[in-house]
PDB file of C-alpha atoms in Angstrom:
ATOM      1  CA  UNK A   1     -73.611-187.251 360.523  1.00 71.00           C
ATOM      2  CA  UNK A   2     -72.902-184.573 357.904  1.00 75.00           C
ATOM      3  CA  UNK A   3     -76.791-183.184 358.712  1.00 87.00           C
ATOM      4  CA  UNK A   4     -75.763-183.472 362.622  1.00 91.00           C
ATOM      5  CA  UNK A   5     -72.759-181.240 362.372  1.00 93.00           C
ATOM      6  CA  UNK A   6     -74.955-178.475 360.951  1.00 91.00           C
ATOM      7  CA  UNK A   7     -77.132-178.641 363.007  1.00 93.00           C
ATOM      8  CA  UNK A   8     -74.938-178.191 365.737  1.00 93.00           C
ATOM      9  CA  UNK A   9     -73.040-175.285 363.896  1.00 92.00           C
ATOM     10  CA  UNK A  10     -76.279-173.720 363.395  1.00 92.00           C
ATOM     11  CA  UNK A  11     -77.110-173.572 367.491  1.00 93.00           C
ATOM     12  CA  UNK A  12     -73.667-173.032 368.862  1.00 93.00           C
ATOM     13  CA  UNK A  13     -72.933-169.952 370.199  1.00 92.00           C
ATOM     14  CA  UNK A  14     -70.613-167.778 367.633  1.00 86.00           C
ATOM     15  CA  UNK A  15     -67.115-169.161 368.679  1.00 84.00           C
ATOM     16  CA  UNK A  16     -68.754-171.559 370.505  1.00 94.00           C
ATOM     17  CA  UNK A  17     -66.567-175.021 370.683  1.00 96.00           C
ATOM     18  CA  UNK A  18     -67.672-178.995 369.443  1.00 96.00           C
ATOM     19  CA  UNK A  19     -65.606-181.069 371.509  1.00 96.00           C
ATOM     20  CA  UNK A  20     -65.361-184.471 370.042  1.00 96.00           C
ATOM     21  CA  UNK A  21     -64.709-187.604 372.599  1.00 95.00           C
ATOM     22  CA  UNK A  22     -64.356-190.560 371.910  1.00 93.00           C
ATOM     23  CA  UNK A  23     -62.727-194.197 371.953  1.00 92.00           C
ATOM     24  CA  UNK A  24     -60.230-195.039 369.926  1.00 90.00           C
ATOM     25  CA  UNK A  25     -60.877-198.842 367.880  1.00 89.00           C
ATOM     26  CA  UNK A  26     -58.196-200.572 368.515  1.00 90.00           C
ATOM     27  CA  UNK A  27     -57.311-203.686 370.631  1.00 92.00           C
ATOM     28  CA  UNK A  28     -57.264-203.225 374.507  1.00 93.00           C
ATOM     29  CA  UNK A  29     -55.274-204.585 377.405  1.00 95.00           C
ATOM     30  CA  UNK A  30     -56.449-206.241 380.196  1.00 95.00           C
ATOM     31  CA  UNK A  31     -55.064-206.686 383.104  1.00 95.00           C
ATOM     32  CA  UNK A  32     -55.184-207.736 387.028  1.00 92.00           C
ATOM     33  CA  UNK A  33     -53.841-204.789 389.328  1.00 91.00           C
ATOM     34  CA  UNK A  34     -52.747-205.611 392.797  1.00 88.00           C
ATOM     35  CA  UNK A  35     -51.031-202.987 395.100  1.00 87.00           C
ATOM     36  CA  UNK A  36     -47.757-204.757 394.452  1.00 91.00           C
ATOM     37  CA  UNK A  37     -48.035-205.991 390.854  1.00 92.00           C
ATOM     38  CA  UNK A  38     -49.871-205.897 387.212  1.00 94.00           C
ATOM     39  CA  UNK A  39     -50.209-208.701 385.263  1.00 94.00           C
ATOM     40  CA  UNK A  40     -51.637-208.946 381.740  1.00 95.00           C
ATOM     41  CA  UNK A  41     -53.861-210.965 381.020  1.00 93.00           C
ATOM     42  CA  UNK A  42     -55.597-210.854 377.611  1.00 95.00           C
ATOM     43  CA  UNK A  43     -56.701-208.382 375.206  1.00 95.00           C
ATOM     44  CA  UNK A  44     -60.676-206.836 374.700  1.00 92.00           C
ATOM     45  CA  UNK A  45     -61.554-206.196 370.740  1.00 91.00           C
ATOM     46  CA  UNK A  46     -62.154-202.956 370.382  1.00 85.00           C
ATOM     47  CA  UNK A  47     -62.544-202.489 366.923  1.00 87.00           C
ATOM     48  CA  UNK A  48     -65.796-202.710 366.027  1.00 86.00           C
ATOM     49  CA  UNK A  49     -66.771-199.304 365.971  1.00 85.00           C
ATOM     50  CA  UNK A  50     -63.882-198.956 363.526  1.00 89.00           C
ATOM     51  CA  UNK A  51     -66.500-198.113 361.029  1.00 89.00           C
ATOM     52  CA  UNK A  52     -68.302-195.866 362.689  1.00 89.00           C
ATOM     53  CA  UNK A  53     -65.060-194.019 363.439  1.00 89.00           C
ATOM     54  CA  UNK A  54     -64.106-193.690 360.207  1.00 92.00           C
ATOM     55  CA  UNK A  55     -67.466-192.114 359.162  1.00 92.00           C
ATOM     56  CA  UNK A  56     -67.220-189.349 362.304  1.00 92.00           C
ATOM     57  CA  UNK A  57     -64.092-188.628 361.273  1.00 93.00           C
ATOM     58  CA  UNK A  58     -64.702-188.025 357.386  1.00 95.00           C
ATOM     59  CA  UNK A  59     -67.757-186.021 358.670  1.00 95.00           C
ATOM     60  CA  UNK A  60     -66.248-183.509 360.837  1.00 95.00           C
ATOM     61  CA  UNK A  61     -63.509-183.129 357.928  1.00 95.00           C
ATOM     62  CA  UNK A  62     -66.049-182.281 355.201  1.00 95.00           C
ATOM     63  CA  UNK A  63     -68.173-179.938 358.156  1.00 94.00           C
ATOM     64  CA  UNK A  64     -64.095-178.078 357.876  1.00 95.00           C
ATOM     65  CA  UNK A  65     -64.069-178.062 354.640  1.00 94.00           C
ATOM     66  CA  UNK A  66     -67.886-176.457 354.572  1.00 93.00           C
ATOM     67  CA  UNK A  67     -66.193-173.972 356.967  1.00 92.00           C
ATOM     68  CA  UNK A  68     -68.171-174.498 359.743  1.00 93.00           C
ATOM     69  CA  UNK A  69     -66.029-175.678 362.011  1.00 95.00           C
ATOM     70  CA  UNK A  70     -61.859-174.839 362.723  1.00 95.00           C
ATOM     71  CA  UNK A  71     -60.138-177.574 364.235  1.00 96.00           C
ATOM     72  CA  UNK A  72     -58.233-176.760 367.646  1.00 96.00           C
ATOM     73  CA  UNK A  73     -57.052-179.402 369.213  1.00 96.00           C
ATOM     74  CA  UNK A  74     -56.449-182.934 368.519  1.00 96.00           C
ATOM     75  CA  UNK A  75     -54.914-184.951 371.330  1.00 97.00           C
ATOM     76  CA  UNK A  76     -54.840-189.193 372.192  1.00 96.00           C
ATOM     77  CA  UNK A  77     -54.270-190.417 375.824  1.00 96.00           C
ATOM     78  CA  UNK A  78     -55.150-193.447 378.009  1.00 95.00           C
ATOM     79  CA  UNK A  79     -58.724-193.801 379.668  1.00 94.00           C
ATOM     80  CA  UNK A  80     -58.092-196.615 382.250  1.00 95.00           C
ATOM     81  CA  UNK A  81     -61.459-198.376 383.838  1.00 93.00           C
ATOM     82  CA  UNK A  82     -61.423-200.480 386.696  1.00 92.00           C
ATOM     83  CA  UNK A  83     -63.586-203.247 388.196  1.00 88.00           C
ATOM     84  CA  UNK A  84     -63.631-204.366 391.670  1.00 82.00           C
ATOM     85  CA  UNK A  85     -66.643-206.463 391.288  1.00 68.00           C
ATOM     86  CA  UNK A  86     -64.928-209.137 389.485  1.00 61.00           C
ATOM     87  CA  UNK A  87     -64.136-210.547 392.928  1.00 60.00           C
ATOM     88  CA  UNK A  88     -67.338-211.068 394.574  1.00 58.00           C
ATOM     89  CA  UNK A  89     -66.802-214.243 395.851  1.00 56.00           C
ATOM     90  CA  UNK A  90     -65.738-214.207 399.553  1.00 50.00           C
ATOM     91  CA  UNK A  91     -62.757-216.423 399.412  1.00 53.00           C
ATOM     92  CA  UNK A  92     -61.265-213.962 396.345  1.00 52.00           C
ATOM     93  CA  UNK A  93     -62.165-210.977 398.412  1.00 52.00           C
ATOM     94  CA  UNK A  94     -60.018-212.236 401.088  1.00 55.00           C
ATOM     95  CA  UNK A  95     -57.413-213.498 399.124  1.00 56.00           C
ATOM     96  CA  UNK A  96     -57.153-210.769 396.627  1.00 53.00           C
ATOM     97  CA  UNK A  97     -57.675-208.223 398.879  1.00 64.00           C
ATOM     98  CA  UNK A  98     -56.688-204.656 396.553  1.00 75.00           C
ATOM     99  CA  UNK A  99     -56.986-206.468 393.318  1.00 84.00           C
ATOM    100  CA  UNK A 100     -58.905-205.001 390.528  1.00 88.00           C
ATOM    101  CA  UNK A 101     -59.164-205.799 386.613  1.00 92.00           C
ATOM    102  CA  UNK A 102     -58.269-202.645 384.743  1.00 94.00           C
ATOM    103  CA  UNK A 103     -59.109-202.104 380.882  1.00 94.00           C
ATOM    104  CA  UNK A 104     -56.617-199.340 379.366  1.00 94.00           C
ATOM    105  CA  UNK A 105     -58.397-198.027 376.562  1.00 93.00           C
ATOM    106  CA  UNK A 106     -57.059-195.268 373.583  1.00 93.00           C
ATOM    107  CA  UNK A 107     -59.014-192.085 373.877  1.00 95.00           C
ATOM    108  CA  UNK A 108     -59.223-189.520 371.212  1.00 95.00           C
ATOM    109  CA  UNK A 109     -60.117-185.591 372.514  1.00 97.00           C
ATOM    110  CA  UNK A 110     -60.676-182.627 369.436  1.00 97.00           C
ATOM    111  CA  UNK A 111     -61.985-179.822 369.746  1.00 97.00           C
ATOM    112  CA  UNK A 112     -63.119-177.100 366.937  1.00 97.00           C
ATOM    113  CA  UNK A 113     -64.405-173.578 367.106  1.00 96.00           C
ATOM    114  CA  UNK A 114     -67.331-172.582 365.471  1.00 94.00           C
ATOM    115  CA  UNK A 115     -66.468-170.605 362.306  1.00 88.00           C
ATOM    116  CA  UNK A 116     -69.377-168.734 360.983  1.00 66.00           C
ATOM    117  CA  UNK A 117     -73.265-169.377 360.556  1.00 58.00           C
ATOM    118  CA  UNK A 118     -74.130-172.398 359.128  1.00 50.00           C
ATOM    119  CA  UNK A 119     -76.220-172.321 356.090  1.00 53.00           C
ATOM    120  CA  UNK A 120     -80.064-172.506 356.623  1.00 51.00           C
TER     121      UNK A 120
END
């Protein structure tokens, strides 16, 4: 990932800006969503890219260190999806008319400048 970063430091413009976007691993809600009402209704496991997170994030911090990169911006926030599909049976289309299933899901948004050439 380390070799990545470089590579991208090496073709961004100068002050040019990595924006890093991603989902956060962690455990998700689901839940039904009617015009009137929300009802939870289990959880989705969303940790296992916890490794893989761990390894972007120890990347970009040694790619700062290397002083390719200065961080910005570092900001978490809710990424809701929604399915509609779920309820493609007739008799649940007419009886749940407006209902949905929604997944709220932790999303992490950085962004760092480019801070000088990177090496060759």
């Amino acid at each position: 990932m380390v070799d990545a970063l470089g590579e991208i430091a090496r073709v961004l413009a100068t002050d040019g800006v990595l924006v890093d976007l991603r989902p956060v691993s962690s455990q998700c809600p689901l839940d039904f969503v009617t015009p009137e009402k929300t009802v939870r209704f289990g959880m989705a496991d969303g940790t296992g890219m916890a490794a893989d997170d761990s390894a972007a994030d120890r990347a970009i911090e040694d790619a700062v260190e290397r002083g390719w990169f200065v961080p910005r911006r570092r900001v978490q926030f809710d990424f809701d999806f929604y399915w509609d599909s779920a309820f493609r049976e007739q008799k649940l289309r007419e009886e749940g008319s407006g209902t949905r299933i929604r997944c709220r899901r932790a999303t992490m948004l950085a962004t760092y400048r480019k801070a000088r050439p990177a090496p060759d």
